[in-house]
Amino acid sequence: AQSVTQPDIHITVSEGASLELRCNYSYGATPYLFWYVQSPGQGLQLLLKYFSGDTLVQGIKGFEAEFKRSQSSFNLRKPSVHWSDAAEYFCAVGINNQGGKLIFGQGTELSVKP
Amino acid sequence: DTEVTQTPKHLVMGMTNKKSLKCEQHMGHRAMYWYKQKAKKPPELMFVYSYEKLSINESVPSRFSPECPNSSLLNLHLHALQPEDSALYLCASSHLSTSGDEQYFGPGTRLTVT
């Protein structure tokens, strides 16, 4: 069965430090992969996506992610975290043959220390 | 314009009430989705409409009734809800492209059932 695992429930980093959020997926075919961010009480905002091609993808707000097929991973990175990056981050895999259904990981809550 | 709008922002209803949630997009997307999200959890898919037809119902109780009047609008009719149905209800839309399909989310409706 398809699944997404985000091993870290909560991460705290200092402002200006680098960030890496981990995501592992289980899916038989080539996955469509996404990272979304959600601020408290808000909807989800798409940060970036991987469909095919270059395995390093750039997103909004200075985020990037690297697709590693051999490790079934799609980790999210940012070189320098800002206080406004504090939020919940969800990794998701798209099951394109099911009308666009998304399978979400459990999320990682990011806190930023001043 | 990558905006999905949802009304109302907040809704409080009794268990005997009937109410509706509304969602609208003007991006020409042909798929629309309803998700339910409890606190500190990822969104859970409820329904998918593809080309204005219900394509996925994730075994949602009949007290939730979706409707897609046209390609831009999606409603969720609520009747005889339970307190455990209190949650953030998110609407999303996507192109339904076979080459990769990202979902755009609205800000959500915070529902409280008393």
mmCIF file of C-alpha atoms in Angstrom:
data_model
loop_
_atom_site.group_PDB
_atom_site.id
_atom_site.type_symbol
_atom_site.label_atom_id
_atom_site.label_comp_id
_atom_site.label_asym_id
_atom_site.label_seq_id
_atom_site.Cartn_x
_atom_site.Cartn_y
_atom_site.Cartn_z
ATOM 1 C CA ALA A 1 0.000 0.000 0.000
ATOM 2 C CA GLN A 2 1.066 3.549 -0.623
ATOM 3 C CA SER A 3 2.348 5.458 2.393
ATOM 4 C CA VAL A 4 4.365 8.485 3.387
ATOM 5 C CA THR A 5 6.514 8.676 6.516
ATOM 6 C CA GLN A 6 7.794 11.837 8.119
ATOM 7 C CA PRO A 7 10.014 10.536 10.925
ATOM 8 C CA ASP A 8 10.265 13.804 12.835
ATOM 9 C CA ILE A 9 7.095 14.965 14.584
ATOM 10 C CA HIS A 10 8.647 18.183 15.875
ATOM 11 C CA ILE A 11 11.882 19.992 14.995
ATOM 12 C CA THR A 12 13.310 23.149 16.551
ATOM 13 C CA VAL A 13 16.002 25.146 14.768
ATOM 14 C CA SER A 14 17.592 28.503 15.433
ATOM 15 C CA GLU A 15 16.834 31.385 13.120
ATOM 16 C CA GLY A 16 19.475 31.517 10.401
ATOM 17 C CA ALA A 17 20.353 27.840 10.749
ATOM 18 C CA SER A 18 19.875 25.321 7.965
ATOM 19 C CA LEU A 19 16.894 22.995 7.875
ATOM 20 C CA GLU A 20 16.219 19.518 6.552
ATOM 21 C CA LEU A 21 12.834 17.814 6.931
ATOM 22 C CA ARG A 22 12.739 14.142 6.090
ATOM 23 C CA CYS A 23 10.174 12.318 3.995
ATOM 24 C CA ASN A 24 10.106 8.689 2.882
ATOM 25 C CA TYR A 25 7.458 7.183 0.662
ATOM 26 C CA SER A 26 6.268 3.774 -0.371
ATOM 27 C CA TYR A 27 4.778 3.582 -3.844
ATOM 28 C CA GLY A 28 5.137 1.027 -6.620
ATOM 29 C CA ALA A 29 5.348 3.365 -9.593
ATOM 30 C CA THR A 30 7.112 6.682 -10.181
ATOM 31 C CA PRO A 31 5.572 8.979 -7.614
ATOM 32 C CA TYR A 32 4.389 12.518 -7.862
ATOM 33 C CA LEU A 33 5.758 14.170 -4.710
ATOM 34 C CA PHE A 34 4.794 17.351 -2.945
ATOM 35 C CA TRP A 35 5.657 19.446 0.077
ATOM 36 C CA TYR A 36 2.967 21.641 1.602
ATOM 37 C CA VAL A 37 3.193 24.114 4.480
ATOM 38 C CA GLN A 38 0.358 25.019 6.843
ATOM 39 C CA SER A 39 0.306 27.895 9.301
ATOM 40 C CA PRO A 40 -2.022 27.527 12.314
ATOM 41 C CA GLY A 41 -5.693 27.642 11.324
ATOM 42 C CA GLN A 42 -4.855 28.115 7.649
ATOM 43 C CA GLY A 43 -5.061 26.058 4.498
ATOM 44 C CA LEU A 44 -2.163 24.236 2.881
ATOM 45 C CA GLN A 45 0.233 26.099 0.607
ATOM 46 C CA LEU A 46 2.198 24.204 -2.023
ATOM 47 C CA LEU A 47 5.942 24.704 -1.530
ATOM 48 C CA LEU A 48 7.214 22.535 -4.364
ATOM 49 C CA LYS A 49 6.545 19.430 -6.418
ATOM 50 C CA TYR A 50 8.409 16.673 -8.217
ATOM 51 C CA PHE A 51 6.871 15.030 -11.266
ATOM 52 C CA SER A 52 9.889 14.009 -13.386
ATOM 53 C CA GLY A 53 13.234 15.270 -14.667
ATOM 54 C CA ASP A 54 15.771 17.044 -12.480
ATOM 55 C CA THR A 55 15.736 15.400 -9.069
ATOM 56 C CA LEU A 56 16.554 18.657 -7.275
ATOM 57 C CA VAL A 57 13.525 20.919 -7.341
ATOM 58 C CA GLN A 58 13.251 24.513 -6.268
ATOM 59 C CA GLY A 59 10.189 25.903 -4.576
ATOM 60 C CA ILE A 60 8.851 29.071 -3.086
ATOM 61 C CA LYS A 61 10.237 30.844 -0.002
ATOM 62 C CA GLY A 62 13.766 29.553 -0.636
ATOM 63 C CA PHE A 63 12.932 25.863 -0.155
ATOM 64 C CA GLU A 64 14.292 23.008 -2.224
ATOM 65 C CA ALA A 65 13.850 19.247 -2.169
ATOM 66 C CA GLU A 66 15.770 16.323 -3.621
ATOM 67 C CA PHE A 67 14.144 13.172 -4.953
ATOM 68 C CA LYS A 68 16.270 10.068 -4.301
ATOM 69 C CA ARG A 69 14.678 7.021 -5.869
ATOM 70 C CA SER A 70 17.198 4.593 -4.338
ATOM 71 C CA GLN A 71 16.273 5.807 -0.841
ATOM 72 C CA SER A 72 12.564 6.435 -1.547
ATOM 73 C CA SER A 73 13.082 9.869 -0.084
ATOM 74 C CA PHE A 74 12.085 13.439 -0.841
ATOM 75 C CA ASN A 75 13.695 15.595 1.837
ATOM 76 C CA LEU A 76 12.974 19.303 2.126
ATOM 77 C CA ARG A 77 15.812 21.752 2.753
ATOM 78 C CA LYS A 78 16.350 25.427 3.370
ATOM 79 C CA PRO A 79 19.801 26.968 3.879
ATOM 80 C CA SER A 80 18.734 29.678 6.340
ATOM 81 C CA VAL A 81 15.500 29.527 8.326
ATOM 82 C CA HIS A 82 13.460 32.628 9.107
ATOM 83 C CA TRP A 83 11.125 32.991 12.085
ATOM 84 C CA SER A 84 8.190 33.125 9.661
ATOM 85 C CA ASP A 85 8.968 29.547 8.550
ATOM 86 C CA ALA A 86 7.533 28.201 11.805
ATOM 87 C CA ALA A 87 4.601 26.046 10.690
ATOM 88 C CA GLU A 88 3.479 22.470 10.005
ATOM 89 C CA TYR A 89 5.035 20.810 6.977
ATOM 90 C CA PHE A 90 3.394 17.941 5.107
ATOM 91 C CA CYS A 91 4.975 15.665 2.549
ATOM 92 C CA ALA A 92 2.545 13.980 0.153
ATOM 93 C CA VAL A 93 2.577 11.500 -2.707
ATOM 94 C CA GLY A 94 0.098 11.816 -5.545
ATOM 95 C CA ILE A 95 -1.695 8.694 -6.707
ATOM 96 C CA ASN A 96 -2.263 9.939 -10.225
ATOM 97 C CA ASN A 97 -4.343 6.988 -11.328
ATOM 98 C CA GLN A 98 -6.930 7.683 -8.637
ATOM 99 C CA GLY A 99 -8.142 11.048 -9.763
ATOM 100 C CA GLY A 100 -5.428 13.003 -8.062
ATOM 101 C CA LYS A 101 -5.716 11.516 -4.574
ATOM 102 C CA LEU A 102 -2.945 12.648 -2.198
ATOM 103 C CA ILE A 103 -1.456 10.482 0.529
ATOM 104 C CA PHE A 104 -0.064 12.707 3.283
ATOM 105 C CA GLY A 105 2.591 12.055 5.875
ATOM 106 C CA GLN A 106 1.778 12.825 9.502
ATOM 107 C CA GLY A 107 3.489 16.193 9.316
ATOM 108 C CA THR A 108 6.489 17.827 10.961
ATOM 109 C CA GLU A 109 5.990 20.822 13.196
ATOM 110 C CA LEU A 110 8.800 23.339 12.832
ATOM 111 C CA SER A 111 9.612 25.761 15.642
ATOM 112 C CA VAL A 112 12.177 28.534 15.139
ATOM 113 C CA LYS A 113 14.229 29.900 18.043
ATOM 114 C CA PRO A 114 15.285 33.550 17.901
ATOM 115 C CA ASP B 1 -4.935 33.389 -10.063
ATOM 116 C CA THR B 2 -4.259 30.317 -7.916
ATOM 117 C CA GLU B 3 -6.915 31.024 -5.331
ATOM 118 C CA VAL B 4 -9.499 28.710 -3.872
ATOM 119 C CA THR B 5 -12.051 30.483 -1.715
ATOM 120 C CA GLN B 6 -14.170 28.953 1.029
ATOM 121 C CA THR B 7 -17.133 30.302 2.963
ATOM 122 C CA PRO B 8 -17.839 30.660 5.773
ATOM 123 C CA LYS B 9 -14.517 30.920 7.634
ATOM 124 C CA HIS B 10 -16.100 29.725 10.855
ATOM 125 C CA LEU B 11 -19.334 27.833 11.499
ATOM 126 C CA VAL B 12 -20.951 26.754 14.745
ATOM 127 C CA MET B 13 -23.928 24.443 14.436
ATOM 128 C CA GLY B 14 -26.077 22.280 16.616
ATOM 129 C CA MET B 15 -26.516 18.588 16.014
ATOM 130 C CA THR B 16 -29.987 19.112 14.518
ATOM 131 C CA ASN B 17 -29.028 21.948 12.177
ATOM 132 C CA LYS B 18 -28.589 21.861 8.418
ATOM 133 C CA LYS B 19 -25.815 23.985 6.981
ATOM 134 C CA SER B 20 -23.629 24.115 3.888
ATOM 135 C CA LEU B 21 -19.991 24.843 3.202
ATOM 136 C CA LYS B 22 -19.063 26.473 -0.086
ATOM 137 C CA CYS B 23 -15.926 26.370 -2.199
ATOM 138 C CA GLU B 24 -15.104 28.211 -5.414
ATOM 139 C CA GLN B 25 -12.214 28.269 -7.871
ATOM 140 C CA HIS B 26 -11.719 30.114 -11.157
ATOM 141 C CA MET B 27 -8.578 28.385 -12.375
ATOM 142 C CA GLY B 28 -10.359 26.130 -14.862
ATOM 143 C CA HIS B 29 -9.568 23.110 -12.725
ATOM 144 C CA ARG B 30 -11.611 19.986 -13.475
ATOM 145 C CA ALA B 31 -11.196 18.223 -10.131
ATOM 146 C CA MET B 32 -12.348 19.438 -6.740
ATOM 147 C CA TYR B 33 -11.849 17.856 -3.345
ATOM 148 C CA TRP B 34 -13.139 17.952 0.214
ATOM 149 C CA TYR B 35 -10.797 17.125 3.074
ATOM 150 C CA LYS B 36 -11.362 16.959 6.818
ATOM 151 C CA GLN B 37 -8.506 17.887 9.130
ATOM 152 C CA LYS B 38 -8.378 17.386 12.877
ATOM 153 C CA ALA B 39 -5.875 19.264 15.010
ATOM 154 C CA LYS B 40 -2.256 18.115 14.661
ATOM 155 C CA LYS B 41 -3.218 15.624 11.928
ATOM 156 C CA PRO B 42 -2.855 15.563 8.135
ATOM 157 C CA PRO B 43 -5.895 16.220 5.943
ATOM 158 C CA GLU B 44 -8.096 13.200 5.281
ATOM 159 C CA LEU B 45 -9.720 12.927 1.886
ATOM 160 C CA MET B 46 -13.518 12.815 1.930
ATOM 161 C CA PHE B 47 -14.716 13.301 -1.659
ATOM 162 C CA VAL B 48 -13.349 13.920 -5.131
ATOM 163 C CA TYR B 49 -15.274 15.355 -8.067
ATOM 164 C CA SER B 50 -13.783 14.861 -11.523
ATOM 165 C CA TYR B 51 -15.444 16.685 -14.405
ATOM 166 C CA GLU B 52 -18.336 17.504 -12.068
ATOM 167 C CA LYS B 53 -19.012 13.864 -11.259
ATOM 168 C CA LEU B 54 -18.353 12.225 -7.917
ATOM 169 C CA SER B 55 -15.361 9.960 -8.499
ATOM 170 C CA ILE B 56 -14.209 9.140 -4.974
ATOM 171 C CA ASN B 57 -16.186 8.829 -1.731
ATOM 172 C CA GLU B 58 -13.907 7.705 1.073
ATOM 173 C CA SER B 59 -16.713 5.941 2.964
ATOM 174 C CA VAL B 60 -17.925 9.212 4.432
ATOM 175 C CA PRO B 61 -21.096 9.089 6.590
ATOM 176 C CA SER B 62 -24.256 10.181 4.813
ATOM 177 C CA ARG B 63 -24.661 13.174 7.126
ATOM 178 C CA PHE B 64 -22.091 14.757 4.779
ATOM 179 C CA SER B 65 -23.489 15.309 1.290
ATOM 180 C CA PRO B 66 -21.332 16.830 -1.466
ATOM 181 C CA GLU B 67 -22.603 18.677 -4.484
ATOM 182 C CA CYS B 68 -20.858 20.074 -7.538
ATOM 183 C CA PRO B 69 -23.276 22.489 -9.284
ATOM 184 C CA ASN B 70 -20.713 23.432 -11.936
ATOM 185 C CA SER B 71 -16.999 23.174 -12.639
ATOM 186 C CA SER B 72 -16.177 26.161 -10.409
ATOM 187 C CA LEU B 73 -18.291 25.406 -7.366
ATOM 188 C CA LEU B 74 -18.302 22.703 -4.730
ATOM 189 C CA ASN B 75 -20.653 22.469 -1.772
ATOM 190 C CA LEU B 76 -20.709 20.266 1.285
ATOM 191 C CA HIS B 77 -24.137 19.924 2.877
ATOM 192 C CA LEU B 78 -24.166 19.083 6.560
ATOM 193 C CA HIS B 79 -27.031 17.542 8.500
ATOM 194 C CA ALA B 80 -27.337 15.904 11.908
ATOM 195 C CA LEU B 81 -23.634 16.159 12.631
ATOM 196 C CA GLN B 82 -21.924 14.842 15.737
ATOM 197 C CA PRO B 83 -19.488 16.711 18.006
ATOM 198 C CA GLU B 84 -16.650 14.544 16.657
ATOM 199 C CA ASP B 85 -17.262 16.094 13.237
ATOM 200 C CA SER B 86 -15.802 19.350 14.537
ATOM 201 C CA ALA B 87 -12.721 20.004 12.414
ATOM 202 C CA LEU B 88 -11.183 22.196 9.730
ATOM 203 C CA TYR B 89 -12.795 21.413 6.370
ATOM 204 C CA LEU B 90 -10.538 22.091 3.425
ATOM 205 C CA CYS B 91 -11.449 22.375 -0.220
ATOM 206 C CA ALA B 92 -8.890 21.877 -2.974
ATOM 207 C CA SER B 93 -8.828 21.853 -6.757
ATOM 208 C CA SER B 94 -6.518 20.579 -9.493
ATOM 209 C CA HIS B 95 -6.220 20.351 -13.271
ATOM 210 C CA LEU B 96 -6.458 16.537 -13.372
ATOM 211 C CA SER B 97 -3.435 16.496 -15.638
ATOM 212 C CA THR B 98 -1.997 13.048 -16.316
ATOM 213 C CA SER B 99 1.505 14.513 -16.501
ATOM 214 C CA GLY B 100 1.411 15.738 -12.940
ATOM 215 C CA ASP B 101 -1.347 17.274 -10.907
ATOM 216 C CA GLU B 102 -0.899 19.571 -7.929
ATOM 217 C CA GLN B 103 -3.764 20.479 -5.649
ATOM 218 C CA TYR B 104 -4.424 24.028 -4.525
ATOM 219 C CA PHE B 105 -6.091 24.394 -1.162
ATOM 220 C CA GLY B 106 -8.479 26.959 0.209
ATOM 221 C CA PRO B 107 -8.130 28.492 3.684
ATOM 222 C CA GLY B 108 -10.702 26.145 5.172
ATOM 223 C CA THR B 109 -13.878 26.381 7.221
ATOM 224 C CA ARG B 110 -13.502 25.837 10.961
ATOM 225 C CA LEU B 111 -16.577 23.843 11.975
ATOM 226 C CA THR B 112 -17.708 23.425 15.563
ATOM 227 C CA VAL B 113 -20.624 21.092 16.315
ATOM 228 C CA THR B 114 -22.291 21.700 19.679
#
